[in-house]
């Protein structure tokens, strides 16, 4: 099955889909975007993601080319047309085309919607967990427009490349004070003595929507929460740890910088969160919540 592309609301054959070389998304990474997936063919948390797209655009002064209701109906119509069993979806807004070296900032925003069949992570990733490494980062989150999901991912790309060279699946970024604040393209949690810990939004992280859902689940289960950064040492000593992101969902971390966490196996709490998250995404949250809550709280 092929990818499908819409530019400014028009469906274009993928091979013919073009954006100008003068587009500022290409020239400068001057764009904002969202990535999401479907569960049972329904886009999960679409409204929350469209709201974050609008917020990201506002934070970097890109005008929305059409209202959120239009974007929403374009996404829904695109999914219907693509008719994938499950879809990966990427929605981008760029500031538009500009002549190089022209100082004036253009106001011709463009929207690009990409759909592709979803390729989920292999089941063994969840069964065995992944290794991560810590990477020093001078910039916490997106320091220029905190909280905005902007197109320039160079910091994340370099950190992830370093992780891959070390045989790890993700890089956890460490700020100058020695605190871990997020993954290169994920949020990070640890679980220690029954308490769930994750860095707060105020630390400048990209507050993921998966993170928000996981926090809502944990709150509804009565799990004690601490919103703070933590050190690599604390992470190594944790009972469990995991990362969250829309396509990867909830992925157990079993090694950090070569040291095992929680005996090198995914923990029960992480498993239950993954199950609860999937149930929520599939809309069957209620029953999963009550059974999982009993086992977590007891
Ligand atoms: C830096 C960063 N943090 C967190 C996330 C996870 O966000 P979400 O759960 O909304 O997919 C991403 C996803 O791309 C990211 O790039």
PDB file of C-alpha atoms in Angstrom, residues 68-285:
ATOM      1  CA  UNK A  68      -9.317  23.645  12.865  1.00  0.00           C
ATOM      2  CA  UNK A  69     -12.737  22.376  11.804  1.00  0.00           C
ATOM      3  CA  UNK A  70     -11.579  22.329   8.149  1.00  0.00           C
ATOM      4  CA  UNK A  71      -8.318  20.599   9.094  1.00  0.00           C
ATOM      5  CA  UNK A  72     -10.316  18.088  11.074  1.00  0.00           C
ATOM      6  CA  UNK A  73     -12.687  17.266   8.214  1.00  0.00           C
ATOM      7  CA  UNK A  74      -9.751  17.027   5.784  1.00  0.00           C
ATOM      8  CA  UNK A  75      -8.079  14.475   8.054  1.00  0.00           C
ATOM      9  CA  UNK A  76     -11.244  12.435   8.426  1.00  0.00           C
ATOM     10  CA  UNK A  77     -11.949  12.516   4.665  1.00  0.00           C
ATOM     11  CA  UNK A  78      -8.327  11.599   3.876  1.00  0.00           C
ATOM     12  CA  UNK A  79      -8.477   8.600   6.201  1.00  0.00           C
ATOM     13  CA  UNK A  80     -11.677   7.440   4.558  1.00  0.00           C
ATOM     14  CA  UNK A  81     -10.145   7.732   1.092  1.00  0.00           C
ATOM     15  CA  UNK A  82      -6.889   6.035   2.035  1.00  0.00           C
ATOM     16  CA  UNK A  83      -8.835   3.169   3.690  1.00  0.00           C
ATOM     17  CA  UNK A  84      -5.777   1.677   5.389  1.00  0.00           C
ATOM     18  CA  UNK A  85      -6.390  -0.966   8.063  1.00  0.00           C
ATOM     19  CA  UNK A  86      -4.559   1.402  10.429  1.00  0.00           C
ATOM     20  CA  UNK A  87      -2.877   4.661   9.428  1.00  0.00           C
ATOM     21  CA  UNK A  88       0.139   6.760  10.320  1.00  0.00           C
ATOM     22  CA  UNK A  89      -0.667  10.424   9.776  1.00  0.00           C
ATOM     23  CA  UNK A  90       1.579  13.473   9.635  1.00  0.00           C
ATOM     24  CA  UNK A  91       0.110  16.955   9.362  1.00  0.00           C
ATOM     25  CA  UNK A  92       2.517  19.840   8.658  1.00  0.00           C
ATOM     26  CA  UNK A  93       2.119  23.591   8.404  1.00  0.00           C
ATOM     27  CA  UNK A  94       4.948  25.576   6.900  1.00  0.00           C
ATOM     28  CA  UNK A  95       5.291  29.341   6.816  1.00  0.00           C
ATOM     29  CA  UNK A  96       5.285  29.117   3.020  1.00  0.00           C
ATOM     30  CA  UNK A  97       7.572  30.103   0.183  1.00  0.00           C
ATOM     31  CA  UNK A  98      10.089  32.886   0.279  1.00  0.00           C
ATOM     32  CA  UNK A  99      12.845  34.193  -1.980  1.00  0.00           C
ATOM     33  CA  UNK A 100      16.182  33.230  -0.423  1.00  0.00           C
ATOM     34  CA  UNK A 101      17.846  36.099   1.444  1.00  0.00           C
ATOM     35  CA  UNK A 102      14.665  38.151   1.451  1.00  0.00           C
ATOM     36  CA  UNK A 103      14.347  39.304   5.031  1.00  0.00           C
ATOM     37  CA  UNK A 104      10.563  39.741   5.050  1.00  0.00           C
ATOM     38  CA  UNK A 105       8.735  36.844   6.659  1.00  0.00           C
ATOM     39  CA  UNK A 106       6.104  35.534   4.242  1.00  0.00           C
ATOM     40  CA  UNK A 107       2.583  34.866   5.275  1.00  0.00           C
ATOM     41  CA  UNK A 108       1.555  32.167   2.830  1.00  0.00           C
ATOM     42  CA  UNK A 109       1.269  29.127   5.102  1.00  0.00           C
ATOM     43  CA  UNK A 110       0.871  25.757   3.430  1.00  0.00           C
ATOM     44  CA  UNK A 111      -0.455  22.530   4.778  1.00  0.00           C
ATOM     45  CA  UNK A 112       0.724  19.053   3.896  1.00  0.00           C
ATOM     46  CA  UNK A 113      -0.988  15.893   5.049  1.00  0.00           C
ATOM     47  CA  UNK A 114       0.819  12.565   4.665  1.00  0.00           C
ATOM     48  CA  UNK A 115      -0.848   9.240   5.305  1.00  0.00           C
ATOM     49  CA  UNK A 116       0.782   5.833   5.209  1.00  0.00           C
ATOM     50  CA  UNK A 117      -0.138   2.383   6.422  1.00  0.00           C
ATOM     51  CA  UNK A 118       0.810   2.132  10.084  1.00  0.00           C
ATOM     52  CA  UNK A 119       3.912   0.055  10.778  1.00  0.00           C
ATOM     53  CA  UNK A 120       3.727  -0.657  14.504  1.00  0.00           C
ATOM     54  CA  UNK A 121       6.779  -1.599  16.534  1.00  0.00           C
ATOM     55  CA  UNK A 122       7.331  -5.357  16.721  1.00  0.00           C
ATOM     56  CA  UNK A 123       5.607  -7.061  19.643  1.00  0.00           C
ATOM     57  CA  UNK A 124       9.001  -8.095  21.053  1.00  0.00           C
ATOM     58  CA  UNK A 125       9.909  -4.438  21.637  1.00  0.00           C
ATOM     59  CA  UNK A 126       7.158  -4.372  24.267  1.00  0.00           C
ATOM     60  CA  UNK A 127       7.932  -7.857  25.551  1.00  0.00           C
ATOM     61  CA  UNK A 128      11.687  -7.358  25.903  1.00  0.00           C
ATOM     62  CA  UNK A 129      11.969  -3.590  26.320  1.00  0.00           C
ATOM     63  CA  UNK A 130      14.676  -1.340  24.853  1.00  0.00           C
ATOM     64  CA  UNK A 131      18.066   0.075  25.768  1.00  0.00           C
ATOM     65  CA  UNK A 132      18.539   3.852  25.976  1.00  0.00           C
ATOM     66  CA  UNK A 133      21.553   6.081  26.435  1.00  0.00           C
ATOM     67  CA  UNK A 134      21.823   9.484  28.076  1.00  0.00           C
ATOM     68  CA  UNK A 135      23.093  12.380  25.965  1.00  0.00           C
ATOM     69  CA  UNK A 136      24.161  15.801  27.177  1.00  0.00           C
ATOM     70  CA  UNK A 137      22.071  18.570  25.584  1.00  0.00           C
ATOM     71  CA  UNK A 138      22.692  22.290  25.892  1.00  0.00           C
ATOM     72  CA  UNK A 139      19.113  23.071  24.852  1.00  0.00           C
ATOM     73  CA  UNK A 140      16.250  21.908  27.024  1.00  0.00           C
ATOM     74  CA  UNK A 141      13.287  20.976  24.849  1.00  0.00           C
ATOM     75  CA  UNK A 142      12.538  23.546  22.205  1.00  0.00           C
ATOM     76  CA  UNK A 143      14.203  26.540  23.854  1.00  0.00           C
ATOM     77  CA  UNK A 144      13.071  28.999  21.175  1.00  0.00           C
ATOM     78  CA  UNK A 145       9.348  28.344  21.462  1.00  0.00           C
ATOM     79  CA  UNK A 146       8.839  26.071  24.487  1.00  0.00           C
ATOM     80  CA  UNK A 147       6.010  23.589  24.011  1.00  0.00           C
ATOM     81  CA  UNK A 148       5.770  24.082  20.218  1.00  0.00           C
ATOM     82  CA  UNK A 149       6.259  21.025  18.004  1.00  0.00           C
ATOM     83  CA  UNK A 150       8.437  22.611  15.327  1.00  0.00           C
ATOM     84  CA  UNK A 151       9.867  21.049  12.182  1.00  0.00           C
ATOM     85  CA  UNK A 152      13.539  21.524  13.045  1.00  0.00           C
ATOM     86  CA  UNK A 153      14.497  18.216  14.694  1.00  0.00           C
ATOM     87  CA  UNK A 154      18.249  18.466  14.264  1.00  0.00           C
ATOM     88  CA  UNK A 155      18.943  18.240  17.990  1.00  0.00           C
ATOM     89  CA  UNK A 156      16.819  15.085  18.229  1.00  0.00           C
ATOM     90  CA  UNK A 157      18.244  13.579  15.037  1.00  0.00           C
ATOM     91  CA  UNK A 158      21.836  13.950  16.264  1.00  0.00           C
ATOM     92  CA  UNK A 159      21.009  12.561  19.693  1.00  0.00           C
ATOM     93  CA  UNK A 160      19.164   9.615  18.175  1.00  0.00           C
ATOM     94  CA  UNK A 161      22.043   8.909  15.781  1.00  0.00           C
ATOM     95  CA  UNK A 162      24.393   8.769  18.793  1.00  0.00           C
ATOM     96  CA  UNK A 163      21.982   6.377  20.513  1.00  0.00           C
ATOM     97  CA  UNK A 164      21.840   4.130  17.455  1.00  0.00           C
ATOM     98  CA  UNK A 165      25.646   4.044  17.262  1.00  0.00           C
ATOM     99  CA  UNK A 166      25.619   2.841  20.855  1.00  0.00           C
ATOM    100  CA  UNK A 167      23.080   0.139  19.938  1.00  0.00           C
ATOM    101  CA  UNK A 168      20.246   1.882  21.807  1.00  0.00           C
ATOM    102  CA  UNK A 169      16.697   2.700  20.710  1.00  0.00           C
ATOM    103  CA  UNK A 170      16.438   6.194  22.179  1.00  0.00           C
ATOM    104  CA  UNK A 171      18.574   8.988  23.617  1.00  0.00           C
ATOM    105  CA  UNK A 172      17.474  10.595  26.869  1.00  0.00           C
ATOM    106  CA  UNK A 173      18.530  14.227  26.972  1.00  0.00           C
ATOM    107  CA  UNK A 174      20.312  15.544  30.059  1.00  0.00           C
ATOM    108  CA  UNK A 175      20.458  19.274  30.811  1.00  0.00           C
ATOM    109  CA  UNK A 176      23.317  21.259  32.318  1.00  0.00           C
ATOM    110  CA  UNK A 177      22.165  20.561  35.856  1.00  0.00           C
ATOM    111  CA  UNK A 178      22.389  16.804  35.192  1.00  0.00           C
ATOM    112  CA  UNK A 179      18.610  16.187  35.005  1.00  0.00           C
ATOM    113  CA  UNK A 180      16.979  14.013  32.359  1.00  0.00           C
ATOM    114  CA  UNK A 181      14.144  15.961  30.795  1.00  0.00           C
ATOM    115  CA  UNK A 182      12.927  14.054  27.726  1.00  0.00           C
ATOM    116  CA  UNK A 183      13.787  11.572  25.004  1.00  0.00           C
ATOM    117  CA  UNK A 184      14.964  12.733  21.570  1.00  0.00           C
ATOM    118  CA  UNK A 185      11.394  12.215  20.331  1.00  0.00           C
ATOM    119  CA  UNK A 186       9.563  10.885  23.368  1.00  0.00           C
ATOM    120  CA  UNK A 187       8.717  11.605  26.982  1.00  0.00           C
ATOM    121  CA  UNK A 188      10.304   9.628  29.769  1.00  0.00           C
ATOM    122  CA  UNK A 189       8.983   8.183  33.033  1.00  0.00           C
ATOM    123  CA  UNK A 190      10.410   6.183  35.913  1.00  0.00           C
ATOM    124  CA  UNK A 191       8.581   4.235  38.546  1.00  0.00           C
ATOM    125  CA  UNK A 192      10.156   3.895  41.968  1.00  0.00           C
ATOM    126  CA  UNK A 193       8.543   2.399  45.094  1.00  0.00           C
ATOM    127  CA  UNK A 194       5.089   2.776  43.564  1.00  0.00           C
ATOM    128  CA  UNK A 195       5.537   6.434  42.561  1.00  0.00           C
ATOM    129  CA  UNK A 196       5.513   7.520  38.924  1.00  0.00           C
ATOM    130  CA  UNK A 197       7.962  10.310  38.098  1.00  0.00           C
ATOM    131  CA  UNK A 198       8.181  12.379  34.908  1.00  0.00           C
ATOM    132  CA  UNK A 199       9.593  15.841  34.125  1.00  0.00           C
ATOM    133  CA  UNK A 200       7.037  18.685  34.298  1.00  0.00           C
ATOM    134  CA  UNK A 201       5.846  20.774  31.367  1.00  0.00           C
ATOM    135  CA  UNK A 202       7.531  23.806  32.929  1.00  0.00           C
ATOM    136  CA  UNK A 203      10.927  22.203  32.304  1.00  0.00           C
ATOM    137  CA  UNK A 204      10.432  23.169  28.622  1.00  0.00           C
ATOM    138  CA  UNK A 205       9.774  19.646  27.338  1.00  0.00           C
ATOM    139  CA  UNK A 206       7.451  18.851  24.506  1.00  0.00           C
ATOM    140  CA  UNK A 207       4.522  17.701  26.622  1.00  0.00           C
ATOM    141  CA  UNK A 208       3.436  14.666  24.625  1.00  0.00           C
ATOM    142  CA  UNK A 209      -0.193  13.736  24.290  1.00  0.00           C
ATOM    143  CA  UNK A 210       0.723  10.120  25.049  1.00  0.00           C
ATOM    144  CA  UNK A 211       2.379  11.421  28.252  1.00  0.00           C
ATOM    145  CA  UNK A 212      -0.836  13.251  29.119  1.00  0.00           C
ATOM    146  CA  UNK A 213      -2.928  10.108  28.605  1.00  0.00           C
ATOM    147  CA  UNK A 214      -0.532   8.038  30.707  1.00  0.00           C
ATOM    148  CA  UNK A 215      -0.688  10.632  33.500  1.00  0.00           C
ATOM    149  CA  UNK A 216      -4.499  10.634  33.322  1.00  0.00           C
ATOM    150  CA  UNK A 217      -4.556   6.834  33.568  1.00  0.00           C
ATOM    151  CA  UNK A 218      -2.128   6.809  36.505  1.00  0.00           C
ATOM    152  CA  UNK A 219      -4.153   9.519  38.312  1.00  0.00           C
ATOM    153  CA  UNK A 220      -7.374   7.583  37.770  1.00  0.00           C
ATOM    154  CA  UNK A 221      -5.679   4.534  39.293  1.00  0.00           C
ATOM    155  CA  UNK A 222      -4.614   6.528  42.359  1.00  0.00           C
ATOM    156  CA  UNK A 223      -0.900   6.122  41.591  1.00  0.00           C
ATOM    157  CA  UNK A 224       1.274   8.745  43.380  1.00  0.00           C
ATOM    158  CA  UNK A 225       2.856  11.122  40.848  1.00  0.00           C
ATOM    159  CA  UNK A 226       5.880  13.390  41.009  1.00  0.00           C
ATOM    160  CA  UNK A 227       6.447  15.902  38.218  1.00  0.00           C
ATOM    161  CA  UNK A 228      10.198  16.564  38.314  1.00  0.00           C
ATOM    162  CA  UNK A 229      13.357  15.784  36.417  1.00  0.00           C
ATOM    163  CA  UNK A 230      15.602  12.952  37.621  1.00  0.00           C
ATOM    164  CA  UNK A 231      19.247  12.028  37.250  1.00  0.00           C
ATOM    165  CA  UNK A 232      20.643   9.100  35.230  1.00  0.00           C
ATOM    166  CA  UNK A 233      21.664   7.574  38.551  1.00  0.00           C
ATOM    167  CA  UNK A 234      18.108   7.722  39.840  1.00  0.00           C
ATOM    168  CA  UNK A 235      16.899   6.201  36.590  1.00  0.00           C
ATOM    169  CA  UNK A 236      19.351   3.296  36.925  1.00  0.00           C
ATOM    170  CA  UNK A 237      18.063   2.638  40.431  1.00  0.00           C
ATOM    171  CA  UNK A 238      14.375   2.782  39.412  1.00  0.00           C
ATOM    172  CA  UNK A 239      12.096  -0.255  39.568  1.00  0.00           C
ATOM    173  CA  UNK A 240      10.769   0.469  36.069  1.00  0.00           C
ATOM    174  CA  UNK A 241      11.079   3.067  33.344  1.00  0.00           C
ATOM    175  CA  UNK A 242       9.490   3.727  29.988  1.00  0.00           C
ATOM    176  CA  UNK A 243       9.179   6.218  27.153  1.00  0.00           C
ATOM    177  CA  UNK A 244       5.976   7.417  25.506  1.00  0.00           C
ATOM    178  CA  UNK A 245       5.149   8.704  22.011  1.00  0.00           C
ATOM    179  CA  UNK A 246       2.120   8.440  19.754  1.00  0.00           C
ATOM    180  CA  UNK A 247       3.359   5.745  17.365  1.00  0.00           C
ATOM    181  CA  UNK A 248       5.535   3.871  19.900  1.00  0.00           C
ATOM    182  CA  UNK A 249       2.909   4.114  22.656  1.00  0.00           C
ATOM    183  CA  UNK A 250       4.475   2.983  25.985  1.00  0.00           C
ATOM    184  CA  UNK A 251       7.879   1.302  25.513  1.00  0.00           C
ATOM    185  CA  UNK A 252       9.635  -0.278  28.504  1.00  0.00           C
ATOM    186  CA  UNK A 253      13.254   0.782  29.113  1.00  0.00           C
ATOM    187  CA  UNK A 254      15.355  -2.101  30.388  1.00  0.00           C
ATOM    188  CA  UNK A 255      18.874  -0.660  30.066  1.00  0.00           C
ATOM    189  CA  UNK A 256      20.327   2.783  30.467  1.00  0.00           C
ATOM    190  CA  UNK A 257      23.929   3.432  29.428  1.00  0.00           C
ATOM    191  CA  UNK A 258      24.489  -0.331  29.578  1.00  0.00           C
ATOM    192  CA  UNK A 259      23.105  -0.854  33.102  1.00  0.00           C
ATOM    193  CA  UNK A 260      19.969  -2.941  33.647  1.00  0.00           C
ATOM    194  CA  UNK A 261      16.837  -1.368  35.105  1.00  0.00           C
ATOM    195  CA  UNK A 262      14.463  -3.545  37.107  1.00  0.00           C
ATOM    196  CA  UNK A 263      16.449  -6.717  36.449  1.00  0.00           C
ATOM    197  CA  UNK A 264      16.578  -5.980  32.700  1.00  0.00           C
ATOM    198  CA  UNK A 265      12.924  -6.863  32.106  1.00  0.00           C
ATOM    199  CA  UNK A 266       9.821  -4.758  31.510  1.00  0.00           C
ATOM    200  CA  UNK A 267       7.963  -4.211  34.774  1.00  0.00           C
ATOM    201  CA  UNK A 268       4.338  -5.071  35.578  1.00  0.00           C
ATOM    202  CA  UNK A 269       3.288  -1.475  36.020  1.00  0.00           C
ATOM    203  CA  UNK A 270       4.620  -0.539  32.569  1.00  0.00           C
ATOM    204  CA  UNK A 271       2.773  -3.486  31.057  1.00  0.00           C
ATOM    205  CA  UNK A 272      -0.457  -2.429  32.711  1.00  0.00           C
ATOM    206  CA  UNK A 273      -0.030   1.127  31.547  1.00  0.00           C
ATOM    207  CA  UNK A 274       0.526  -0.057  27.986  1.00  0.00           C
ATOM    208  CA  UNK A 275      -2.602  -2.217  28.178  1.00  0.00           C
ATOM    209  CA  UNK A 276      -4.606   0.616  29.757  1.00  0.00           C
ATOM    210  CA  UNK A 277      -3.362   3.081  27.145  1.00  0.00           C
ATOM    211  CA  UNK A 278      -4.287   0.782  24.261  1.00  0.00           C
ATOM    212  CA  UNK A 279      -7.696   0.131  25.770  1.00  0.00           C
ATOM    213  CA  UNK A 280      -8.223   3.872  26.081  1.00  0.00           C
ATOM    214  CA  UNK A 281      -7.129   4.418  22.490  1.00  0.00           C
ATOM    215  CA  UNK A 282      -9.455   1.682  21.292  1.00  0.00           C
ATOM    216  CA  UNK A 283     -12.275   3.246  23.244  1.00  0.00           C
ATOM    217  CA  UNK A 284     -12.660   0.255  25.530  1.00  0.00           C
ATOM    218  CA  UNK A 285     -10.966   1.977  28.413  1.00  0.00           C
TER     219      UNK A 285
END
